[in-house]
């Protein structure tokens, strides 16, 4: 039963393909084994809604609901859910980070930037937060600010210099 439950939760693009067999998105084999991606997203959303109804004061329930809406492309519902998570626990970084990505996806760069910055200010040594914000800034051609974020990260966490993503961003900025 646990194996079936695991298979049910796998992304339809990750399936039981034979060794050496090329994994193909939206293949007939995926559809037969796991169902369509849409069906799985519906199931994930249904589970998130049920969990949120059962635990309405749990920040994680709202974050999971927001992520489920995000994956379905229902960005306004994702924003509402993630804002609710932040009302429950304004310090929960997972809610802030996910909301930043939703804002980025919807083109609300000002709000996304505020949230990415907030994360790097709260946790200046966090490699993931600095990487995400610097990458966002580079996409927006804000190279000086991206460089500042990475330099602050290295000051707070010297081992970040060894991270491949951080090295890549620094090299990119230095090459400009």
PDB file of N, CA and C in Angstrom, residues 10 64-65 72-74 76 96 174:
ATOM      1  N   UNK A  10       3.878  10.538  -7.200  1.00  0.00           N
ATOM      2  CA  UNK A  10       4.941  10.920  -8.118  1.00  0.00           C
ATOM      3  C   UNK A  10       4.402  11.813  -9.226  1.00  0.00           C
ATOM      4  N   UNK A  64       1.017  24.908   2.123  1.00  0.00           N
ATOM      5  CA  UNK A  64       0.776  23.813   1.182  1.00  0.00           C
ATOM      6  C   UNK A  64      -0.391  24.132   0.243  1.00  0.00           C
ATOM      7  N   UNK A  65      -1.412  24.758   0.774  1.00  0.00           N
ATOM      8  CA  UNK A  65      -2.541  25.152  -0.068  1.00  0.00           C
ATOM      9  C   UNK A  65      -2.092  26.186  -1.101  1.00  0.00           C
ATOM     10  N   UNK A  72      -1.206  24.936  -9.966  1.00  0.00           N
ATOM     11  CA  UNK A  72      -2.346  24.913 -10.897  1.00  0.00           C
ATOM     12  C   UNK A  72      -2.455  26.215 -11.684  1.00  0.00           C
ATOM     13  N   UNK A  73      -1.603  27.177 -11.361  1.00  0.00           N
ATOM     14  CA  UNK A  73      -1.665  28.455 -12.059  1.00  0.00           C
ATOM     15  C   UNK A  73      -2.743  29.372 -11.530  1.00  0.00           C
ATOM     16  N   UNK A  74      -3.296  29.053 -10.369  1.00  0.00           N
ATOM     17  CA  UNK A  74      -4.332  29.887  -9.750  1.00  0.00           C
ATOM     18  C   UNK A  74      -3.645  30.831  -8.757  1.00  0.00           C
ATOM     19  N   UNK A  76      -3.999  34.055  -7.805  1.00  0.00           N
ATOM     20  CA  UNK A  76      -4.700  34.873  -6.813  1.00  0.00           C
ATOM     21  C   UNK A  76      -5.047  34.053  -5.566  1.00  0.00           C
ATOM     22  N   UNK A  96       6.899  33.341   3.208  1.00  0.00           N
ATOM     23  CA  UNK A  96       7.429  34.544   2.560  1.00  0.00           C
ATOM     24  C   UNK A  96       8.083  34.182   1.232  1.00  0.00           C
ATOM     25  N   UNK A 174      30.911  39.235 -12.515  1.00  0.00           N
ATOM     26  CA  UNK A 174      32.273  39.708 -12.761  1.00  0.00           C
ATOM     27  C   UNK A 174      32.582  39.815 -14.244  1.00  0.00           C
TER      28      UNK A 174
END
